[in-house]
Every structure is written in C-alpha cells, then in structure tokens.
Amino acid sequence: MNFEPGNLHPNAPHLFADLAELLLLSKWIGRDSLHKNDLEELLTLGAISSDEIDNEDASESTAQLTNQSTAERSSRQETQLEDVMVQLEYRSRSLADYYPFSISGETLSSTDTLSDQARVYRMLLSCSRLRSFKKTGVQQRWAKHFTKLSKIALSGLVPSHASVKIFDANSDDRKSYYTTDLRKALKIRFIRLSRG
C-alpha cells in the first residue's frame, strides 16, 4: 500500500490518533505495533500542518518573550503525545470488538482476528485520511464505498417510509433516479426536498 503520512495535527488528538492507527494499518513502520516513542519521532521529523505551525509560531513568540526553555517545549510535545495515548485508550475501551487494535501501556498493536464491525472501522479510518493514499484509484474507490456505507447507516436512522438516495455523479441512484444531467438532477433533488 502506498501510504504517505502527510501533515501532522499534534494539537488535535483525534486526528493524530487516526494517523497513528493508519501508520499501523498500512505497516508504514514495518511492524505490527507502534510505541509512543515512534509517535515522538514522527512529531520530531514529520510535517506539521499550516494551522498547527501558526499555533506553534505563536507559542514560540510567547516563549521568546517569557524565556521559555527547551524543557518547556519538550513538555508541550509530551502533553501532545499523552493526549494521543489517552485518545487511543478511550477508543479501545469504548469500541471493544469494533476496534481493530489493542493498546497495552504505551504500545498500540494490530489485532489478529477482525469482526465485521472492526473491518468497517478500518474502512472508515482509511476514508478519514484518503489524501495519504497515493495508489491510483484508491481514493475514488474508497469514497464510493464510503457513500454506500453512509446510505446504509442513514437508512437505519430515518423513518421506514423514507428513502435514501446517493447523489454522487457515478452512483446507481444518480443514474436511475436523478439522471446524469446535473441541471435536471438538481431540479429533481430540489423538488423532492421541498415536498418533504
């Protein structure tokens, strides 16, 4: 699998936790487990998103004004790593059999057996960061499967008399229900929505 981590989001623990799980899932580090120290190395060497850089620059300016030491910057990084570990532990506890990983101490590991629910989790995890997958066609294929899964999920939430349709350009619903002509499809969609 051709996976590139891309920008990190160390100040958004849920996004950084997604990346940690994807690094493990894609075997990016070549092992079936990922230690907190691996994430620390990634933080040190990885590319930080532009939003995060702005936050870090503001912190650096404050650091210069207050003579913040290297130890304090290191403490901030340790807090970011702890936040990620807390997020991973929460997922492991709350999702149980739905979670395709296990966490022990400061190590995240892949599980050997996967339930159908854990497979869905892996697919949703991959869809959360499609830009990191560089193999031709993977992004489009997974996006299509994501919309199909979303249709199933939404069908379970709406009343039984309601119908859920996918508006994506290449979906079966778009071809058979809305038409492939965007102008006509938008009119049909608007008329159906306004009728409630």
One Martini backbone bead per residue (centre of mass of N, CA, C, O) as a GRO file, in nm:
protein
  196
    1MET     BB    1   0.096   0.036   0.023
    2ASN     BB    2   0.060   0.382  -0.059
    3PHE     BB    3   0.185   0.571   0.213
    4GLU     BB    4   0.135   0.911   0.342
    5PRO     BB    5   0.115   1.102   0.618
    6GLY     BB    6   0.172   1.392   0.614
    7ASN     BB    7   0.015   1.597   0.802
    8LEU     BB    8   0.017   1.704   1.120
    9HIS     BB    9  -0.198   1.698   1.444
   10PRO     BB   10  -0.097   1.742   1.763
   11ASN     BB   11  -0.355   1.935   1.868
   12ALA     BB   12  -0.534   1.679   1.748
   13PRO     BB   13  -0.584   1.382   1.883
   14HIS     BB   14  -0.781   1.244   1.678
   15LEU     BB   15  -0.595   1.283   1.426
   16PHE     BB   16  -0.336   1.155   1.543
   17ALA     BB   17  -0.470   0.879   1.599
   18ASP     BB   18  -0.540   0.811   1.312
   19LEU     BB   19  -0.249   0.808   1.213
   20ALA     BB   20  -0.145   0.585   1.396
   21GLU     BB   21  -0.337   0.366   1.286
   22LEU     BB   22  -0.244   0.392   0.985
   23LEU     BB   23   0.051   0.317   1.026
   24LEU     BB   24  -0.023   0.031   1.117
   25LEU     BB   25  -0.211  -0.063   0.885
   26SER     BB   26   0.022   0.006   0.654
   27LYS     BB   27   0.309  -0.066   0.759
   28TRP     BB   28   0.511   0.185   0.769
   29ILE     BB   29   0.718   0.058   1.003
   30GLY     BB   30   0.712  -0.275   0.980
   31ARG     BB   31   0.493  -0.327   1.208
   32ASP     BB   32   0.244  -0.444   1.462
   33SER     BB   33   0.362  -0.192   1.622
   34LEU     BB   34   0.320   0.113   1.832
   35HIS     BB   35   0.503   0.346   1.986
   36LYS     BB   36   0.530   0.642   2.140
   37ASN     BB   37   0.820   0.692   2.021
   38ASP     BB   38   0.729   0.691   1.724
   39LEU     BB   39   0.558   0.951   1.755
   40GLU     BB   40   0.788   1.132   1.846
   41GLU     BB   41   0.951   1.106   1.586
   42LEU     BB   42   0.730   1.216   1.402
   43LEU     BB   43   0.713   1.494   1.538
   44THR     BB   44   1.012   1.572   1.476
   45LEU     BB   45   1.003   1.495   1.141
   46GLY     BB   46   0.738   1.598   1.065
   47ALA     BB   47   0.469   1.750   0.914
   48ILE     BB   48   0.315   2.044   0.980
   49SER     BB   49   0.050   2.206   0.978
   50SER     BB   50  -0.034   2.531   0.922
   51ASP     BB   51  -0.208   2.566   1.175
   52GLU     BB   52   0.005   2.453   1.371
   53ILE     BB   53   0.229   2.654   1.307
   54ASP     BB   54   0.083   2.903   1.409
   55ASN     BB   55   0.069   2.798   1.701
   56GLU     BB   56   0.375   2.756   1.735
   57ASP     BB   57   0.461   3.048   1.674
   58ALA     BB   58   0.309   3.168   1.911
   59SER     BB   59   0.464   3.003   2.122
   60GLU     BB   60   0.747   3.106   2.045
   61SER     BB   61   0.695   3.404   2.103
   62THR     BB   62   0.628   3.358   2.398
   63ALA     BB   63   0.896   3.221   2.468
   64GLN     BB   64   1.076   3.467   2.412
   65LEU     BB   65   0.936   3.658   2.618
   66THR     BB   66   0.962   3.418   2.863
   67ASN     BB   67   1.203   3.222   2.839
   68GLN     BB   68   1.153   2.955   2.715
   69SER     BB   69   1.236   2.638   2.739
   70THR     BB   70   1.309   2.333   2.615
   71ALA     BB   71   1.149   2.185   2.835
   72GLU     BB   72   0.874   2.318   2.770
   73ARG     BB   73   0.855   2.214   2.478
   74SER     BB   74   0.877   1.917   2.560
   75SER     BB   75   0.621   1.921   2.734
   76ARG     BB   76   0.425   1.978   2.502
   77GLN     BB   77   0.489   1.717   2.348
   78GLU     BB   78   0.411   1.524   2.576
   79THR     BB   79   0.116   1.613   2.585
   80GLN     BB   80   0.045   1.527   2.298
   81LEU     BB   81   0.110   1.225   2.343
   82GLU     BB   82  -0.085   1.176   2.577
   83ASP     BB   83  -0.343   1.252   2.424
   84VAL     BB   84  -0.322   1.020   2.221
   85MET     BB   85  -0.325   0.786   2.424
   86VAL     BB   86  -0.600   0.853   2.543
   87GLN     BB   87  -0.757   0.821   2.280
   88LEU     BB   88  -0.681   0.521   2.228
   89GLU     BB   89  -0.793   0.410   2.495
   90TYR     BB   90  -1.082   0.498   2.451
   91ARG     BB   91  -1.136   0.335   2.196
   92SER     BB   92  -1.078   0.058   2.313
   93ARG     BB   93  -1.296   0.065   2.537
   94SER     BB   94  -1.560   0.168   2.372
   95LEU     BB   95  -1.536  -0.043   2.110
   96ALA     BB   96  -1.394  -0.306   2.136
   97ASP     BB   97  -1.480  -0.519   1.881
   98TYR     BB   98  -1.460  -0.264   1.678
   99TYR     BB   99  -1.154  -0.268   1.746
  100PRO     BB  100  -0.844  -0.332   1.553
  101PHE     BB  101  -0.704  -0.277   1.834
  102SER     BB  102  -0.443  -0.262   2.081
  103ILE     BB  103  -0.365  -0.162   2.423
  104SER     BB  104  -0.034  -0.144   2.592
  105GLY     BB  105   0.031   0.108   2.744
  106GLU     BB  106   0.252   0.246   2.482
  107THR     BB  107   0.107   0.022   2.285
  108LEU     BB  108   0.011  -0.031   1.953
  109SER     BB  109  -0.194  -0.297   1.810
  110SER     BB  110  -0.268  -0.546   1.608
  111THR     BB  111  -0.517  -0.757   1.529
  112ASP     BB  112  -0.585  -1.075   1.411
  113THR     BB  113  -0.890  -1.056   1.455
  114LEU     BB  114  -1.192  -0.972   1.261
  115SER     BB  115  -1.462  -0.812   1.262
  116ASP     BB  116  -1.693  -0.658   1.079
  117GLN     BB  117  -1.677  -0.396   1.247
  118ALA     BB  118  -1.365  -0.364   1.223
  119ARG     BB  119  -1.368  -0.333   0.916
  120VAL     BB  120  -1.530  -0.075   0.914
  121TYR     BB  121  -1.334   0.092   1.076
  122ARG     BB  122  -1.099   0.071   0.874
  123MET     BB  123  -1.246   0.208   0.642
  124LEU     BB  124  -1.309   0.476   0.789
  125LEU     BB  125  -1.018   0.543   0.854
  126SER     BB  126  -0.920   0.561   0.561
  127CYS     BB  127  -1.132   0.786   0.479
  128SER     BB  128  -1.014   1.011   0.680
  129ARG     BB  129  -0.722   0.982   0.486
  130LEU     BB  130  -0.702   0.976   0.161
  131ARG     BB  131  -0.449   1.161   0.092
  132SER     BB  132  -0.235   0.926   0.185
  133PHE     BB  133  -0.328   0.774  -0.072
  134LYS     BB  134  -0.143   0.711  -0.389
  135LYS     BB  135  -0.300   0.510  -0.529
  136THR     BB  136  -0.458   0.452  -0.804
  137GLY     BB  137  -0.814   0.478  -0.720
  138VAL     BB  138  -0.851   0.456  -0.410
  139GLN     BB  139  -1.006   0.714  -0.336
  140GLN     BB  140  -1.256   0.660  -0.516
  141ARG     BB  141  -1.337   0.380  -0.410
  142TRP     BB  142  -1.369   0.460  -0.106
  143ALA     BB  143  -1.574   0.684  -0.148
  144LYS     BB  144  -1.793   0.500  -0.263
  145HIS     BB  145  -1.815   0.315  -0.011
  146PHE     BB  146  -1.887   0.539   0.187
  147THR     BB  147  -2.161   0.615   0.059
  148LYS     BB  148  -2.288   0.336   0.095
  149LEU     BB  149  -2.261   0.323   0.402
  150SER     BB  150  -2.420   0.586   0.457
  151LYS     BB  151  -2.686   0.483   0.345
  152ILE     BB  152  -2.726   0.259   0.549
  153ALA     BB  153  -2.712   0.433   0.804
  154LEU     BB  154  -2.941   0.635   0.729
  155SER     BB  155  -3.167   0.419   0.694
  156GLY     BB  156  -3.160   0.358   1.014
  157LEU     BB  157  -3.262   0.670   1.095
  158VAL     BB  158  -3.504   0.669   0.926
  159PRO     BB  159  -3.795   0.628   0.833
  160SER     BB  160  -3.946   0.367   0.663
  161HIS     BB  161  -4.076   0.567   0.431
  162ALA     BB  162  -3.801   0.645   0.362
  163SER     BB  163  -3.559   0.752   0.120
  164VAL     BB  164  -3.226   0.676   0.013
  165LYS     BB  165  -2.997   0.875  -0.180
  166ILE     BB  166  -2.741   0.899  -0.419
  167PHE     BB  167  -2.573   1.190  -0.575
  168ASP     BB  168  -2.349   1.088  -0.706
  169ALA     BB  169  -2.234   1.081  -1.024
  170ASN     BB  170  -2.176   0.735  -1.021
  171SER     BB  171  -2.434   0.643  -0.917
  172ASP     BB  172  -2.715   0.459  -0.937
  173ASP     BB  173  -2.914   0.679  -0.841
  174ARG     BB  174  -2.829   0.897  -1.040
  175LYS     BB  175  -2.906   0.739  -1.297
  176SER     BB  176  -3.211   0.637  -1.212
  177TYR     BB  177  -3.329   0.903  -1.050
  178TYR     BB  178  -3.177   1.188  -1.142
  179THR     BB  179  -2.963   1.176  -1.346
  180THR     BB  180  -2.675   1.291  -1.534
  181ASP     BB  181  -2.797   1.566  -1.546
  182LEU     BB  182  -2.740   1.817  -1.337
  183ARG     BB  183  -2.979   2.008  -1.383
  184LYS     BB  184  -3.199   1.790  -1.344
  185ALA     BB  185  -3.103   1.674  -1.073
  186LEU     BB  186  -3.142   1.936  -0.906
  187LYS     BB  187  -3.444   1.960  -0.953
  188ILE     BB  188  -3.528   1.691  -0.834
  189ARG     BB  189  -3.405   1.738  -0.556
  190PHE     BB  190  -3.561   1.995  -0.486
  191ILE     BB  191  -3.847   1.883  -0.514
  192ARG     BB  192  -3.816   1.652  -0.302
  193LEU     BB  193  -3.739   1.837  -0.061
  194SER     BB  194  -3.994   2.031  -0.068
  195ARG     BB  195  -4.200   1.789  -0.006
  196GLY     BB  196  -4.064   1.596   0.227
   0.00000   0.00000   0.00000
